[in-house]
């Protein structure tokens, strides 16, 4: 029997890895407190609670952090128009600091010296979890089983892990028929690993169809109205869930990409980000309508850096906090309504209006001269041709 090592709070999902890790941590002499974050995934939380206790957790916290996930993490990303490597809307990267913040809070509440997670030693999530933990509680100690030789040498692959689960009576959802890893939250669903590690393997996505929505942007999204049936949602969480439902049914926001992980390797991921994709396009449009050209150029550069920092796990770094302040300041005039439709997986902007619009219909008109002297353009062109 291993010597007692104290209390560890485990970021627990109920899947294969963290279920086995819970039992393994007990074998090593830890008292395990399980923590399951509800960030909008479709999960039987009561069943997960019972499972953790049955596996030997001395206590389990099931924390609904969906609202704060939307308001404190997703909304800043929408304001930034955040995209990693031009395509990835950062669904997992945004969720990790939100989950880890509560992990540290529970550890402090329980007087635990240790926190643990099931992130692999090859991926980004280990960095995201741990940088958040150290930023919020520098003295915390992290147990990362997938980086410990005594763990990964014992479990070199999923087969050994599933054998361990069978031996210890651990029910797991992973089967040979679904040999990939799926991560779901309110922002997106991601699929990685298993057969998808071969980038030639085709993933057959859901079919696309037709829908209509009308998000309105006012620094952050505040209202969505379906032009078809008049349905309206105003709270952050309800709005996001509704857009996920509408856009998800019609194939919006599904991508299949190869990306560069922070640790240095390329990986293949398939992501579904329905609401995030609609809001990205709506916000991009109203921002272009209301923001000064030169300010927007600077803000685009900030967004690029913001996306990289979030992807790499630096949400709580001084530079990322500074960027969020700058990006937030840039949004003061970004207010208005965008009308759009979705069709066969695409988002189409139909129109926009704003009380802070910088668009001058008379000035730009081909039919009205307005407050503009065309002859002035001659000098403008001549000066620009001097080079």
Coordinates of C-alpha atoms in Angstrom, one line a residue:
X1 CA 0.0 0.0 0.0
X2 CA 1.4 3.4 -1.0
X3 CA 2.2 6.0 1.7
X4 CA -0.5 8.7 2.1
X5 CA 0.4 11.7 0.0
X6 CA -2.4 14.2 0.8
X7 CA -5.4 15.5 -1.2
X8 CA -5.4 16.0 -5.0
X9 CA -8.2 17.7 -6.9
X10 CA -8.6 16.0 -10.2
X11 CA -10.1 17.7 -13.3
X12 CA -12.4 14.8 -14.1
X13 CA -14.4 14.3 -17.2
X14 CA -15.8 10.8 -16.7
X15 CA -14.0 9.5 -19.8
X16 CA -11.5 6.8 -20.1
X17 CA -8.4 8.7 -19.1
X18 CA -9.6 10.6 -16.1
X19 CA -11.6 7.6 -14.8
X20 CA -8.4 5.4 -14.9
X21 CA -6.3 8.3 -13.5
X22 CA -8.7 8.6 -10.5
X23 CA -8.2 5.0 -9.6
X24 CA -4.4 5.2 -10.3
X25 CA -4.1 8.3 -8.0
X26 CA -5.7 6.4 -5.2
X27 CA -3.2 3.5 -5.8
X28 CA -0.4 6.1 -5.3
X29 CA -1.7 7.1 -2.0
X30 CA -3.7 10.3 -2.8
X31 CA -7.1 11.2 -1.4
X32 CA -8.9 12.2 -4.6
X33 CA -11.5 15.0 -4.9
X34 CA -13.0 14.9 -8.4
X35 CA -14.1 18.1 -10.1
X36 CA -16.4 18.0 -13.2
X37 CA -16.9 21.2 -15.0
X38 CA -20.2 21.8 -16.8
X39 CA -19.3 24.0 -19.7
X40 CA -22.3 23.1 -21.9
X41 CA -21.4 19.5 -22.9
X42 CA -24.2 17.0 -23.3
X43 CA -23.5 14.9 -20.2
X44 CA -25.4 12.9 -17.6
X45 CA -23.8 14.8 -14.7
X46 CA -25.6 12.7 -12.0
X47 CA -24.3 9.5 -13.5
X48 CA -20.8 11.0 -13.6
X49 CA -21.1 12.0 -10.0
X50 CA -22.1 8.5 -9.0
X51 CA -19.3 7.0 -11.1
X52 CA -16.6 9.1 -9.5
X53 CA -17.7 8.2 -6.0
X54 CA -17.9 4.5 -7.0
X55 CA -14.4 4.7 -8.3
X56 CA -13.2 5.9 -4.9
X57 CA -13.3 9.8 -5.0
X58 CA -13.8 11.0 -1.4
X59 CA -15.8 13.9 -2.8
X60 CA -16.9 15.3 -6.2
X61 CA -17.8 18.8 -7.3
X62 CA -20.0 19.3 -10.3
X63 CA -19.7 23.0 -11.2
X64 CA -21.9 24.7 -13.8
X65 CA -19.5 27.4 -15.2
X66 CA -21.4 27.8 -18.6
X67 CA -22.4 31.4 -18.0
X68 CA -19.0 32.6 -17.0
X69 CA -17.5 30.7 -19.9
X70 CA -19.6 32.7 -22.3
X71 CA -19.4 36.1 -20.7
X72 CA -15.7 36.0 -19.5
X73 CA -14.0 33.9 -22.1
X74 CA -16.0 33.5 -25.3
X75 CA -17.1 37.2 -25.5
X76 CA -13.5 38.6 -25.4
X77 CA -12.7 36.2 -28.2
X78 CA -15.7 37.4 -30.2
X79 CA -14.6 41.0 -29.6
X80 CA -11.1 40.1 -30.9
X81 CA -12.3 38.2 -33.9
X82 CA -9.9 35.6 -32.6
X83 CA -8.7 32.9 -35.1
X84 CA -5.7 30.7 -34.6
X85 CA -3.8 30.1 -37.9
X86 CA -6.7 31.8 -39.8
X87 CA -9.2 29.0 -39.1
X88 CA -9.5 27.7 -35.6
X89 CA -12.0 29.6 -33.3
X90 CA -10.2 28.4 -30.1
X91 CA -13.1 26.5 -28.5
X92 CA -10.9 24.2 -26.4
X93 CA -8.2 26.8 -25.8
X94 CA -10.8 29.2 -24.3
X95 CA -12.4 26.5 -22.1
X96 CA -9.2 25.4 -20.4
X97 CA -8.4 28.5 -18.3
X98 CA -12.1 28.7 -17.3
X99 CA -12.0 25.1 -16.1
X100 CA -8.6 25.5 -14.4
X101 CA -9.7 28.6 -12.5
X102 CA -12.4 26.6 -10.8
X103 CA -9.9 23.7 -10.2
X104 CA -7.6 26.0 -8.2
X105 CA -10.6 27.5 -6.3
X106 CA -11.7 24.0 -5.3
X107 CA -8.2 23.0 -4.3
X108 CA -7.9 26.1 -2.1
X109 CA -11.4 25.3 -0.6
X110 CA -10.3 21.8 0.2
X111 CA -6.9 22.7 1.5
X112 CA -5.3 20.5 -1.2
X113 CA -1.7 20.8 -2.1
X114 CA -2.1 19.1 -5.5
X115 CA -4.2 19.3 -8.6
X116 CA -4.2 16.8 -11.4
X117 CA -5.4 16.5 -15.0
X118 CA -5.7 14.0 -17.8
X119 CA -4.0 16.0 -20.5
X120 CA -1.4 14.2 -22.5
X121 CA 2.3 15.0 -22.6
X122 CA 2.2 15.8 -26.3
X123 CA -0.7 18.3 -26.4
X124 CA -1.6 21.9 -25.7
X125 CA -4.0 21.3 -22.8
X126 CA -1.3 20.4 -20.3
X127 CA 0.2 23.9 -20.9
X128 CA -3.2 25.6 -20.7
X129 CA -4.2 23.9 -17.5
X130 CA -0.9 24.3 -15.7
X131 CA -0.1 27.9 -16.7
X132 CA -3.5 28.9 -15.3
X133 CA -3.0 27.0 -12.1
X134 CA 0.5 28.5 -11.5
X135 CA -0.8 32.0 -12.4
X136 CA -3.6 31.8 -9.9
X137 CA -1.8 29.8 -7.2
X138 CA 2.0 29.7 -7.7
X139 CA 2.5 27.2 -4.8
X140 CA 0.2 24.6 -6.2
X141 CA 1.7 21.3 -7.2
X142 CA 0.5 19.6 -10.4
X143 CA 0.3 15.9 -10.9
X144 CA 0.3 15.1 -14.7
X145 CA 0.2 11.3 -15.0
X146 CA 0.7 11.3 -18.7
X147 CA 4.2 12.9 -18.1
X148 CA 5.2 10.4 -15.4
X149 CA 7.3 7.5 -16.6
X150 CA 5.6 5.2 -14.0
X151 CA 2.3 6.0 -15.6
X152 CA 3.0 6.2 -19.4
X153 CA 5.3 3.2 -19.3
X154 CA 2.6 1.2 -17.7
X155 CA 0.0 2.6 -20.1
X156 CA 1.8 3.1 -23.5
X157 CA -1.5 3.2 -25.4
X158 CA -5.3 3.1 -25.2
X159 CA -5.4 -0.7 -25.2
X160 CA -3.5 -1.0 -21.9
X161 CA -5.7 1.7 -20.4
X162 CA -8.8 -0.1 -21.4
X163 CA -7.4 -3.3 -20.0
X164 CA -6.8 -1.5 -16.7
X165 CA -10.4 -0.1 -16.8
X166 CA -11.8 -3.6 -17.3
X167 CA -9.7 -5.0 -14.5
X168 CA -10.9 -2.3 -12.1
X169 CA -14.6 -2.4 -13.2
X170 CA -14.4 1.1 -14.7
X171 CA -17.1 1.7 -17.4
X172 CA -15.8 3.8 -20.3
X173 CA -17.4 5.3 -23.4
X174 CA -14.5 4.6 -25.8
X175 CA -14.9 1.5 -27.9
X176 CA -13.2 0.1 -31.0
X177 CA -16.1 1.5 -33.1
X178 CA -15.4 5.1 -31.9
X179 CA -11.6 5.1 -31.7
X180 CA -11.0 8.9 -31.4
X181 CA -11.0 11.5 -28.7
X182 CA -13.9 13.9 -28.5
X183 CA -14.0 17.1 -26.5
X184 CA -17.3 19.0 -26.2
X185 CA -18.2 22.3 -24.6
X186 CA -20.6 25.2 -25.3
X187 CA -18.2 26.7 -27.8
X188 CA -17.5 23.7 -29.9
X189 CA -16.9 19.9 -30.4
X190 CA -13.5 18.7 -31.3
X191 CA -12.4 15.3 -32.6
X192 CA -8.8 14.2 -32.5
X193 CA -6.6 11.1 -32.2
X194 CA -7.3 7.5 -33.2
X195 CA -8.1 7.0 -36.8
X196 CA -8.1 10.7 -37.4
X197 CA -4.3 10.9 -36.9
X198 CA -4.0 9.8 -40.5
X199 CA -4.7 13.1 -42.3
X200 CA -6.0 11.3 -45.4
X201 CA -8.9 9.6 -43.5
X202 CA -12.1 11.4 -44.5
X203 CA -14.4 12.5 -41.8
X204 CA -18.0 12.4 -43.0
X205 CA -19.8 15.4 -41.5
X206 CA -23.4 16.2 -41.1
X207 CA -25.5 17.5 -44.0
X208 CA -26.2 21.2 -44.3
X209 CA -29.5 22.9 -44.9
X210 CA -31.2 26.4 -44.5
X211 CA -32.0 28.7 -41.6
X212 CA -32.2 32.4 -40.8
X213 CA -31.0 34.4 -37.8
X214 CA -30.2 38.0 -36.9
X215 CA -27.6 38.6 -34.2
X216 CA -27.1 42.1 -32.9
X217 CA -23.7 43.2 -31.7
X218 CA -23.2 45.8 -28.9
X219 CA -19.7 45.5 -27.6
X220 CA -20.7 41.9 -26.9
X221 CA -23.7 40.1 -28.4
X222 CA -26.9 41.1 -26.6
X223 CA -29.8 39.8 -28.7
X224 CA -30.6 37.3 -31.4
X225 CA -33.9 37.2 -33.3
X226 CA -35.0 34.6 -35.8
X227 CA -36.6 36.5 -38.7
X228 CA -38.6 33.4 -39.6
X229 CA -40.5 32.7 -36.4
X230 CA -39.7 35.8 -34.3
X231 CA -38.0 33.8 -31.5
X232 CA -35.7 36.1 -29.4
X233 CA -33.0 35.3 -26.9
X234 CA -31.2 38.0 -24.9
X235 CA -29.1 36.5 -22.1
X236 CA -25.6 35.5 -23.0
X237 CA -26.0 31.8 -22.3
X238 CA -29.5 31.5 -23.9
X239 CA -28.3 33.4 -27.0
X240 CA -25.3 31.2 -27.5
X241 CA -27.2 28.0 -26.9
X242 CA -29.9 29.1 -29.4
X243 CA -27.3 29.9 -32.1
X244 CA -25.6 26.6 -31.5
X245 CA -28.9 24.8 -32.1
X246 CA -29.8 26.8 -35.2
X247 CA -26.4 26.8 -36.9
X248 CA -25.4 23.3 -35.8
X249 CA -28.5 21.8 -37.5
X250 CA -27.3 23.3 -40.8
X251 CA -23.6 22.4 -40.8
X252 CA -22.2 25.9 -40.0
X253 CA -18.8 26.0 -38.5
X254 CA -17.4 22.6 -39.3
X255 CA -13.7 22.5 -40.3
X256 CA -11.1 19.8 -40.8
X257 CA -7.5 21.2 -40.3
X258 CA -3.9 20.4 -39.5
X259 CA -2.6 22.9 -36.9
X260 CA 0.7 23.6 -35.2
X261 CA 0.7 22.7 -31.5
X262 CA 2.6 24.9 -29.1
X263 CA 4.8 22.0 -28.2
X264 CA 6.1 21.9 -31.8
X265 CA 4.3 19.1 -33.6
X266 CA 1.5 19.3 -36.2
X267 CA -1.9 17.7 -35.4
X268 CA -5.1 17.1 -37.2
X269 CA -8.3 18.3 -35.7
X270 CA -12.0 18.4 -36.7
X271 CA -14.0 21.2 -35.1
X272 CA -17.6 22.2 -35.0
X273 CA -18.2 25.7 -33.8
X274 CA -21.7 26.7 -34.9
X275 CA -22.6 29.8 -32.7
X276 CA -19.0 30.9 -32.7
X277 CA -18.9 31.0 -36.5
X278 CA -22.1 33.1 -36.8
X279 CA -20.9 35.5 -34.2
X280 CA -17.5 35.8 -35.7
X281 CA -19.0 36.9 -39.1
X282 CA -21.6 39.2 -37.5
X283 CA -19.0 40.9 -35.3
X284 CA -16.5 41.2 -38.1
X285 CA -19.2 43.0 -40.2
X286 CA -20.4 45.4 -37.6
X287 CA -16.8 46.2 -36.6
X288 CA -15.9 47.1 -40.2
X289 CA -19.0 49.3 -40.3
X290 CA -18.2 51.3 -37.2
X291 CA -14.5 51.3 -36.6
X292 CA -11.9 53.7 -37.9
X293 CA -9.7 52.2 -40.6
X294 CA -6.3 52.8 -38.9
X295 CA -7.6 51.7 -35.5
X296 CA -8.9 48.5 -37.1
X297 CA -5.5 47.8 -38.6
X298 CA -3.9 48.0 -35.2
X299 CA -6.7 45.9 -33.7
X300 CA -6.2 43.2 -36.3
X301 CA -2.6 42.9 -35.2
X302 CA -3.7 42.7 -31.6
X303 CA -6.2 40.0 -32.4
X304 CA -3.5 37.9 -34.1
X305 CA -1.3 38.0 -31.0
X306 CA -4.3 37.4 -28.7
X307 CA -5.3 34.3 -30.6
X308 CA -1.7 32.9 -30.4
X309 CA -1.5 33.6 -26.6
X310 CA -4.9 32.0 -25.9
X311 CA -4.0 28.9 -28.0
X312 CA -0.7 28.5 -26.2
X313 CA -2.3 28.8 -22.8
X314 CA -1.3 32.3 -21.7
X315 CA -4.8 33.6 -20.8
X316 CA -3.6 34.9 -17.4
X317 CA -0.3 36.3 -18.7
X318 CA 0.4 40.1 -18.3
X319 CA 0.5 40.5 -22.1
X320 CA -2.8 38.7 -22.6
X321 CA -4.5 40.8 -19.9
X322 CA -3.1 43.9 -21.5
X323 CA -4.4 42.9 -25.0
X324 CA -7.9 42.1 -23.6
X325 CA -8.0 45.7 -22.2
X326 CA -6.9 47.2 -25.5
X327 CA -9.3 45.1 -27.5
X328 CA -12.2 45.9 -25.1
X329 CA -11.4 49.7 -25.5
X330 CA -11.5 49.3 -29.3
X331 CA -15.1 48.1 -29.0
X332 CA -16.8 51.2 -27.6
X333 CA -18.3 52.2 -30.9
X334 CA -19.0 48.6 -32.1
X335 CA -22.8 48.7 -31.7
X336 CA -25.6 47.8 -34.1
X337 CA -27.6 45.1 -35.8
X338 CA -26.5 42.6 -38.4
X339 CA -28.9 40.6 -40.4
X340 CA -27.6 37.3 -41.8
X341 CA -28.6 33.9 -43.1
X342 CA -27.1 30.4 -43.1
X343 CA -27.2 28.2 -46.2
X344 CA -25.4 24.9 -46.8
X345 CA -22.9 25.4 -44.0
X346 CA -22.1 29.0 -44.9
X347 CA -22.9 32.3 -43.2
X348 CA -24.1 35.2 -45.4
X349 CA -24.3 38.8 -44.3
X350 CA -27.5 40.4 -45.7
X351 CA -27.4 43.9 -44.1
X352 CA -26.4 46.0 -41.1
X353 CA -27.3 49.2 -39.3
X354 CA -25.7 51.1 -36.5
X355 CA -26.1 54.5 -34.7
X356 CA -22.3 54.7 -34.7
X357 CA -21.8 53.9 -38.4
X358 CA -18.9 55.6 -40.2
X359 CA -20.6 54.9 -43.5
X360 CA -21.7 58.1 -45.3
X361 CA -24.1 57.2 -48.1
X362 CA -24.0 60.6 -49.7
X363 CA -20.2 60.8 -49.6
X364 CA -19.7 57.4 -51.3
X365 CA -22.6 57.8 -53.8
X366 CA -21.9 57.7 -57.5
X367 CA -25.0 59.9 -58.0
X368 CA -24.4 62.7 -55.5
X369 CA -21.1 64.7 -55.3
X370 CA -21.7 65.5 -51.6
X371 CA -19.0 67.1 -49.5
X372 CA -16.1 65.9 -51.7
X373 CA -14.2 67.5 -54.4
X374 CA -13.2 64.9 -57.1
X375 CA -10.4 67.2 -58.4
X376 CA -8.6 66.7 -55.1
X377 CA -7.9 63.1 -56.1
X378 CA -5.5 64.2 -58.8
X379 CA -3.0 65.6 -56.3
X380 CA -3.5 62.5 -54.1
X381 CA -2.6 60.2 -57.0
X382 CA 0.3 62.3 -58.1
X383 CA 1.8 62.3 -54.5
X384 CA 1.4 58.6 -54.2
X385 CA 3.1 58.0 -57.6
X386 CA 6.3 59.9 -56.6
X387 CA 8.0 56.7 -55.5

